[in-house]
Amino acid sequence: MATVDLSKLLKIYPNRKGDDVTAVNQIDLTIKDREFMVLVGPSGCGKSTTLRMIAGLEEVTDGEIKIDGHVINNVQPKDRNIAMVFQNYALYPHMSVFENMAFGLKLRKFKKDEIACRVQDAAEILGIEDLLQRKPFALSGGQRQRVAVGRAIVRKPKVFLFDEPLSNLDAKMRVSTRAEISKLHTRLASTMIYVTHDQVEAMTMGDRICVMNGGDIMQVDEPLTIYNNPANMFVASFIGSPPMNLVNGAIQSQDNTLYFQADNSPLRVKLSNQLVDVSTNHIDKPIVLGIRSEDIHDVRALSDYETEHTAELTIDVAEPMGNETFIYLSTGQQSLIGRVRSDARPATGEQIKVWLDLNKAHLFDPATEKNLAN
Ligand SMILES: Nc1ncnc2c1ncn2[C@@H]1O[C@H](COP(=O)(O)OP(=O)(O)OP(=O)(O)O)[C@@H](O)[C@H]1O
Ligand SMILES: [Mg+2]
């Protein structure tokens, strides 16, 4: 059993010039027993600082960290029963793989045969039994990464912490290692907290994702909930590739019907019922329409669609990808990216009629950046 509770967790790095850096801004987060929680966000948002405070490598400015209900703020790192895998793996170059994996257990005065047994088990799980006598310099990046994970596994910790463990691997290796870490999580059934700036890793690995920005938590939820119902414009544009289209405009009322009119643009669409429900207080005010690229369709590929949700726009650039084509649509000052079927061969410079699936769209208040549906 291992739950991790962060409450009002604060980290301020003092700066001699007086402009202190608030790296983590009083965050509240509960990681459930056996959960794979991913902390994701842009560089500098406070992910590593959060992880390092949980590990005890960084002092807490204020707030509490609890493991299984016990406050551990003042517990020594070595007594926290937590193992961390770092981005640079931090292997000892003069030690063999076996010695690297055994080192933490030796320090903790484990018996020799217990150490050998644990290292052997971990090596089997990771498929590195043949490498135990090698030194780190004679390993590939992927193998080093496994040794670093192995060193954590042998400790049988309550909580695993990973700080960007895949960022030194090439793209192909990252994909396969990603799947291995997910499998490992199922096999070990332990609580894991995983830091990355890569939203694809977050989406594919997390039981839940915690999106951070500027030391604050923007949203915590399951990957698909975050993807389909972003709480704010930051999450909408951070999760998903290409990012959600965010179009500035206003809600206008005409003959008892509400429309979204994009600024300086021919894009004007009738709001869907659920968008109408959330927009009562926003009529004639600035608004941001959020729509994912896959919810923009070439009408030539559809048999049925509502004409009130269509727009005739010019394709600035068409990028055929094979199964689909990315189209960059000009809507006045703003551009809109659609991912449409390639059948009708949408081409650069062409006028195209697109249907916007407004049942999947969102409205954001540009003042608060919040999703009106929240
Ligand atoms: N030792 C330090 N002294 C002063 N400021 C620091 C220190 N460590 C981190 N910071 C600042 O705290 C903020 C958060 O840093 P942190 O390393 O947690 O970010 P991160 O989300 O892990 O980013 P990255 O994706 O680049 O690793 C940043 O603004 C960073 O410059
Ligand atoms: Mg970091």
Coordinates of C-alpha atoms and ligand atoms in Angstrom, one line a residue:
M1 CA 0.0 0.0 0.0
A2 CA 1.4 3.4 -0.9
T3 CA -0.6 6.6 -1.3
V4 CA 1.2 9.9 -1.7
D5 CA -0.5 13.1 -0.6
L6 CA 0.8 16.5 -1.4
S7 CA -1.0 19.3 0.4
K8 CA -0.3 23.0 -0.1
L9 CA 3.2 22.0 -1.2
L10 CA 5.3 25.1 -1.8
K11 CA 8.9 25.5 -3.0
I12 CA 10.5 28.9 -3.3
Y13 CA 14.1 29.1 -4.4
P14 CA 15.5 32.2 -2.8
N15 CA 17.4 34.6 -5.0
R16 CA 20.0 37.0 -3.6
K17 CA 18.7 39.8 -5.8
G18 CA 15.3 39.4 -4.1
D19 CA 13.4 38.0 -7.1
D20 CA 12.6 34.6 -5.5
V21 CA 11.5 31.8 -7.8
T22 CA 8.2 30.1 -6.8
A23 CA 8.9 26.7 -8.5
V24 CA 5.9 24.9 -7.0
N25 CA 3.0 27.0 -5.9
Q26 CA 1.0 25.4 -3.0
I27 CA -0.1 22.4 -5.0
D28 CA -2.6 19.8 -3.7
L29 CA -2.4 16.3 -5.3
T30 CA -3.3 12.8 -4.2
I31 CA -1.6 9.8 -5.9
K32 CA -3.6 6.7 -5.2
D33 CA -2.1 3.3 -4.2
R34 CA -0.7 1.6 -7.3
E35 CA -1.5 4.5 -9.5
F36 CA 0.7 5.6 -12.4
M37 CA 0.6 9.4 -12.1
V38 CA 2.3 11.5 -14.8
L39 CA 3.3 15.0 -14.1
V40 CA 3.5 16.8 -17.4
G41 CA 4.1 20.4 -18.4
P42 CA 6.6 22.7 -20.2
S43 CA 10.1 23.2 -19.1
G44 CA 10.4 25.1 -15.8
C45 CA 6.9 24.3 -14.6
G46 CA 8.1 22.6 -11.4
K47 CA 7.8 18.9 -12.3
S48 CA 11.3 17.9 -11.1
T49 CA 11.1 20.1 -8.1
T50 CA 7.9 18.4 -7.0
L51 CA 9.5 15.0 -7.5
R52 CA 12.7 15.9 -5.7
M53 CA 10.7 17.2 -2.7
I54 CA 8.9 13.8 -2.6
A55 CA 12.2 12.0 -2.7
G56 CA 13.7 14.3 0.0
L57 CA 16.4 15.7 -2.3
E58 CA 14.9 19.2 -2.0
E59 CA 13.7 20.9 1.1
V60 CA 10.1 21.8 1.3
T61 CA 9.4 25.6 1.8
D62 CA 5.9 24.9 3.1
G63 CA 3.1 22.4 3.0
E64 CA 3.1 18.6 3.6
I65 CA 4.1 15.4 1.9
K66 CA 2.4 12.3 3.3
I67 CA 3.1 8.7 2.4
D68 CA 0.3 6.3 3.6
G69 CA -1.0 9.1 5.8
H70 CA 2.3 9.8 7.5
V71 CA 4.0 13.2 7.1
I72 CA 7.5 12.6 5.8
N73 CA 8.7 16.2 5.4
N74 CA 11.5 15.5 8.0
V75 CA 12.3 11.9 7.2
Q76 CA 15.7 11.4 5.6
P77 CA 15.7 10.4 1.9
K78 CA 17.2 7.0 2.6
D79 CA 14.4 6.2 5.1
R80 CA 11.5 7.2 2.8
N81 CA 11.3 3.9 1.0
I82 CA 11.2 5.7 -2.4
A83 CA 13.4 5.0 -5.4
M84 CA 14.1 7.5 -8.1
V85 CA 15.2 7.0 -11.7
F86 CA 17.0 10.1 -13.1
Q87 CA 17.1 11.4 -16.6
N88 CA 20.9 10.9 -16.8
Y89 CA 20.6 7.5 -15.0
A90 CA 23.5 8.5 -12.7
L91 CA 25.2 5.1 -12.9
Y92 CA 28.6 4.7 -11.3
P93 CA 31.1 4.3 -14.2
H94 CA 33.7 2.2 -12.3
M95 CA 31.1 -0.3 -11.2
S96 CA 29.7 -3.2 -13.1
V97 CA 26.0 -3.5 -13.8
F98 CA 25.6 -5.9 -10.9
E99 CA 27.5 -3.6 -8.6
N100 CA 25.5 -0.6 -9.7
M101 CA 22.2 -2.5 -9.0
A102 CA 23.5 -3.9 -5.7
F103 CA 25.0 -0.6 -4.4
G104 CA 21.9 0.7 -2.7
L105 CA 21.2 -2.6 -1.0
K106 CA 24.8 -2.8 0.3
L107 CA 24.5 0.6 1.8
R108 CA 21.4 -0.6 3.6
K109 CA 23.4 -3.6 4.9
F110 CA 21.4 -6.3 3.1
K111 CA 22.9 -9.8 3.2
K112 CA 24.9 -10.9 0.2
D113 CA 22.6 -13.7 -1.0
E114 CA 19.6 -11.5 -0.6
I115 CA 21.3 -8.9 -2.8
A116 CA 22.3 -11.5 -5.4
C117 CA 18.7 -12.8 -5.5
R118 CA 17.1 -9.4 -5.9
V119 CA 19.6 -8.2 -8.5
Q120 CA 19.0 -11.5 -10.5
D121 CA 15.2 -11.1 -10.3
A122 CA 15.4 -7.5 -11.4
A123 CA 17.8 -8.4 -14.3
E124 CA 15.3 -11.0 -15.4
I125 CA 12.4 -8.7 -15.4
L126 CA 14.4 -6.2 -17.4
G127 CA 16.1 -8.7 -19.7
I128 CA 19.6 -7.7 -18.8
E129 CA 20.9 -10.9 -17.2
D130 CA 23.7 -11.1 -19.8
L131 CA 25.0 -7.7 -19.0
L132 CA 25.6 -8.0 -15.2
Q133 CA 29.4 -8.0 -15.5
R134 CA 29.7 -5.1 -18.0
K135 CA 30.6 -1.6 -17.1
P136 CA 28.2 1.2 -18.0
F137 CA 30.5 2.5 -20.8
A138 CA 29.9 -0.7 -22.7
L139 CA 26.2 -0.4 -22.7
S140 CA 23.8 1.2 -25.1
G141 CA 21.6 4.1 -24.0
G142 CA 18.6 1.8 -23.7
Q143 CA 20.6 -0.7 -21.6
R144 CA 21.8 2.0 -19.3
Q145 CA 18.3 3.1 -18.8
R146 CA 17.3 -0.4 -17.8
V147 CA 20.1 -0.7 -15.3
A148 CA 18.9 2.6 -13.8
V149 CA 15.4 1.2 -13.5
G150 CA 16.8 -2.1 -12.1
R151 CA 18.6 -0.2 -9.4
A152 CA 15.2 1.1 -8.3
I153 CA 13.4 -2.2 -8.6
V154 CA 15.9 -4.1 -6.3
R155 CA 15.0 -1.7 -3.5
K156 CA 11.3 -2.9 -3.6
P157 CA 10.3 0.7 -2.8
K158 CA 6.8 1.8 -1.9
V159 CA 6.9 4.5 -4.5
F160 CA 8.9 4.8 -7.8
L161 CA 9.8 8.2 -9.0
F162 CA 10.9 8.7 -12.7
D163 CA 12.3 12.0 -13.9
E164 CA 12.2 12.0 -17.7
P165 CA 13.8 8.6 -17.9
L166 CA 13.4 8.3 -21.7
S167 CA 14.6 11.6 -22.9
N168 CA 18.1 10.4 -23.7
L169 CA 16.8 7.6 -26.0
D170 CA 16.2 7.9 -29.7
A171 CA 12.6 8.2 -30.9
K172 CA 12.1 4.5 -31.7
M173 CA 13.7 3.3 -28.4
R174 CA 11.5 5.8 -26.5
V175 CA 8.3 4.2 -27.9
S176 CA 9.4 0.6 -27.0
T177 CA 10.7 1.6 -23.6
R178 CA 7.5 3.5 -22.9
A179 CA 5.6 0.3 -23.3
E180 CA 8.1 -1.6 -21.1
I181 CA 7.7 0.8 -18.3
S182 CA 3.9 0.5 -18.5
K183 CA 4.2 -3.3 -18.4
L184 CA 6.6 -3.0 -15.4
H185 CA 4.0 -0.9 -13.6
T186 CA 1.4 -3.7 -14.1
R187 CA 3.9 -6.4 -13.0
L188 CA 5.2 -4.6 -9.9
A189 CA 1.8 -3.2 -9.0
S190 CA 3.5 -0.2 -7.2
T191 CA 2.7 3.5 -7.0
M192 CA 4.7 5.4 -9.7
I193 CA 5.1 9.1 -10.3
Y194 CA 6.5 9.8 -13.7
V195 CA 7.7 13.2 -14.9
T196 CA 7.8 14.2 -18.6
H197 CA 7.4 17.2 -20.8
D198 CA 6.1 14.9 -23.6
Q199 CA 2.3 14.9 -23.8
V200 CA 2.3 11.7 -25.8
E201 CA 4.1 9.9 -23.0
A202 CA 1.6 11.4 -20.6
M203 CA -1.4 10.3 -22.6
T204 CA -0.1 6.8 -23.3
M205 CA 1.3 5.9 -19.9
G206 CA -0.7 7.6 -17.2
D207 CA -3.6 6.2 -15.2
R208 CA -4.0 9.9 -14.5
I209 CA -2.2 13.0 -15.7
C210 CA -1.4 16.1 -13.7
V211 CA -0.8 19.0 -16.1
M212 CA 1.4 21.7 -14.6
N213 CA 2.3 25.2 -15.7
G214 CA 4.3 27.9 -13.9
G215 CA 4.3 26.0 -10.6
D216 CA 0.5 25.5 -10.6
I217 CA -1.6 22.4 -11.3
M218 CA -3.8 23.1 -14.4
Q219 CA -5.8 19.9 -14.3
V220 CA -5.7 16.4 -12.9
D221 CA -7.6 13.6 -14.6
E222 CA -7.6 10.5 -16.7
P223 CA -5.9 11.0 -20.1
L224 CA -9.1 10.9 -22.2
T225 CA -11.0 13.2 -19.9
I226 CA -8.1 15.7 -20.2
Y227 CA -8.1 15.3 -23.9
N228 CA -11.8 15.6 -24.4
N229 CA -12.6 18.1 -21.6
P230 CA -9.7 20.4 -21.0
A231 CA -10.3 22.6 -18.0
N232 CA -8.7 25.6 -19.6
M233 CA -6.9 27.0 -22.7
F234 CA -3.5 25.9 -21.4
V235 CA -4.4 22.3 -21.2
A236 CA -6.3 22.5 -24.5
S237 CA -3.2 23.6 -26.3
F238 CA -0.7 21.5 -24.4
I239 CA -2.3 18.1 -24.7
G240 CA -2.8 16.8 -28.2
S241 CA -0.9 17.1 -31.4
P242 CA -1.6 19.2 -33.3
P243 CA -2.9 21.3 -30.4
M244 CA -6.5 22.2 -30.2
N245 CA -7.4 25.1 -32.4
L246 CA -8.3 28.1 -30.4
V247 CA -10.1 30.8 -32.4
N248 CA -10.9 34.3 -31.0
G249 CA -14.3 35.6 -31.7
A250 CA -17.6 36.5 -30.1
I251 CA -21.0 35.0 -29.5
Q252 CA -23.7 36.7 -31.4
S253 CA -27.5 36.4 -31.1
Q254 CA -29.6 36.6 -34.2
D255 CA -33.3 35.6 -34.5
N256 CA -33.1 33.8 -31.1
T257 CA -30.2 31.7 -32.3
L258 CA -26.6 31.9 -31.0
Y259 CA -23.7 32.0 -33.4
F260 CA -19.9 31.9 -33.0
Q261 CA -18.4 34.6 -35.2
A262 CA -14.6 34.5 -35.5
D263 CA -12.8 37.9 -35.5
N264 CA -12.3 39.3 -39.0
S265 CA -13.2 36.1 -40.6
P266 CA -15.8 34.4 -42.7
L267 CA -16.0 31.7 -40.0
R268 CA -19.5 31.9 -38.5
V269 CA -21.3 28.9 -37.1
K270 CA -24.4 28.2 -35.2
L271 CA -23.7 27.0 -31.6
S272 CA -24.6 23.4 -30.7
N273 CA -27.1 22.9 -27.9
Q274 CA -24.5 22.2 -25.3
L275 CA -22.5 25.3 -26.2
V276 CA -25.7 27.4 -26.1
D277 CA -26.2 26.0 -22.5
V278 CA -22.9 27.4 -21.3
S279 CA -22.9 30.7 -23.1
T280 CA -25.8 32.7 -21.6
N281 CA -23.6 35.2 -19.8
H282 CA -21.3 35.6 -22.7
I283 CA -23.4 37.0 -25.5
D284 CA -21.7 39.8 -27.4
K285 CA -18.5 39.3 -25.4
P286 CA -15.2 38.0 -26.6
I287 CA -14.9 34.3 -26.5
V288 CA -12.5 31.6 -27.7
L289 CA -13.8 28.6 -29.6
G290 CA -11.7 25.4 -29.1
I291 CA -12.0 22.6 -31.7
R292 CA -9.7 19.7 -32.3
S293 CA -8.3 19.2 -35.7
E294 CA -10.0 15.8 -36.1
D295 CA -13.4 17.4 -35.5
I296 CA -13.0 19.4 -38.7
H297 CA -14.3 17.4 -41.6
D298 CA -14.2 17.8 -45.4
V299 CA -17.9 17.7 -46.3
R300 CA -17.1 15.7 -49.4
A301 CA -16.4 12.8 -47.1
L302 CA -19.7 13.0 -45.3
S303 CA -23.2 11.8 -46.2
D304 CA -25.0 13.9 -43.7
Y305 CA -24.1 17.2 -41.8
E306 CA -25.7 20.3 -40.5
T307 CA -25.2 23.2 -42.9
E308 CA -25.3 25.7 -40.0
H309 CA -22.0 24.1 -38.7
T310 CA -20.1 24.5 -42.0
A311 CA -17.7 27.1 -43.3
E312 CA -16.2 27.8 -46.7
L313 CA -12.5 28.5 -46.1
T314 CA -9.3 28.6 -48.2
I315 CA -6.6 25.9 -47.7
D316 CA -3.3 27.7 -47.1
V317 CA -1.3 24.5 -47.1
A318 CA -2.3 20.9 -47.5
E319 CA 0.0 18.2 -46.1
P320 CA -1.0 14.7 -47.2
M321 CA 0.0 12.2 -44.6
G322 CA -1.4 9.1 -46.3
N323 CA -4.4 8.1 -44.3
E324 CA -5.3 11.7 -43.6
T325 CA -4.4 15.2 -44.8
F326 CA -3.5 18.1 -42.5
I327 CA -5.1 21.3 -43.9
Y328 CA -4.2 24.7 -42.7
L329 CA -7.2 26.9 -43.2
S330 CA -7.2 30.6 -43.4
T331 CA -9.8 32.3 -41.2
G332 CA -8.8 35.9 -41.4
Q333 CA -5.9 36.6 -39.0
Q334 CA -6.1 33.1 -37.4
S335 CA -5.4 29.8 -38.9
L336 CA -7.2 26.6 -38.2
I337 CA -5.7 23.1 -38.6
G338 CA -7.9 20.3 -39.8
R339 CA -7.1 16.6 -40.1
V340 CA -9.4 15.4 -42.9
R341 CA -9.7 12.2 -45.0
S342 CA -7.4 12.1 -48.0
D343 CA -10.0 10.6 -50.4
A344 CA -11.1 13.9 -51.9
R345 CA -7.5 15.1 -52.2
P346 CA -7.8 18.5 -50.6
A347 CA -5.1 20.7 -52.2
T348 CA -3.2 23.9 -51.3
G349 CA -5.0 27.0 -52.6
E350 CA -8.4 25.3 -52.9
Q351 CA -11.6 26.6 -51.3
I352 CA -13.1 23.9 -49.1
K353 CA -16.3 23.4 -47.2
V354 CA -15.7 22.0 -43.8
W355 CA -18.1 20.8 -41.2
L356 CA -17.2 21.6 -37.6
D357 CA -18.4 18.9 -35.2
L358 CA -19.5 21.5 -32.6
N359 CA -20.7 18.8 -30.2
K360 CA -17.1 18.2 -29.5
A361 CA -16.1 21.8 -29.4
H362 CA -15.5 24.0 -26.3
L363 CA -15.9 27.7 -25.4
F364 CA -13.3 29.4 -23.3
D365 CA -13.5 32.8 -21.5
P366 CA -10.4 34.7 -22.7
A367 CA -10.3 36.7 -19.5
T368 CA -10.0 33.6 -17.2
E369 CA -8.9 31.1 -19.9
K370 CA -11.4 28.7 -18.3
N371 CA -13.6 26.2 -20.2
L372 CA -17.2 27.6 -19.8
A373 CA -18.4 24.1 -19.2
N374 CA -16.6 23.8 -15.9
Ligands
LIG1 N1 18.4 25.1 -7.5 C1 17.6 26.1 -8.0 N2 17.8 27.4 -7.7 C2 17.0 28.3 -8.3 N3 15.9 28.1 -9.1 C3 15.7 26.8 -9.4 C4 16.5 25.7 -8.9 N4 16.1 24.5 -9.5 C5 15.0 24.9 -10.2 N5 14.8 26.2 -10.2 C6 13.7 26.9 -10.9 O1 12.5 26.4 -10.5 C7 11.6 26.3 -11.6 C8 11.1 24.9 -11.7 O2 12.2 24.1 -12.1 P1 12.1 22.5 -12.3 O3 13.4 21.9 -12.5 O4 11.2 21.9 -11.3 O5 11.3 22.5 -13.7 P2 10.8 21.3 -14.7 O6 9.4 21.3 -14.8 O7 11.4 20.0 -14.1 O8 11.5 21.6 -16.1 P3 12.3 20.7 -17.2 O9 11.2 20.2 -18.0 O10 13.1 21.7 -17.9 O11 13.1 19.7 -16.4 C9 12.3 26.9 -12.8 O12 12.0 28.2 -13.0 C10 13.8 26.7 -12.4 O13 14.6 27.7 -13.1
MG2 MG 12.9 18.6 -14.9

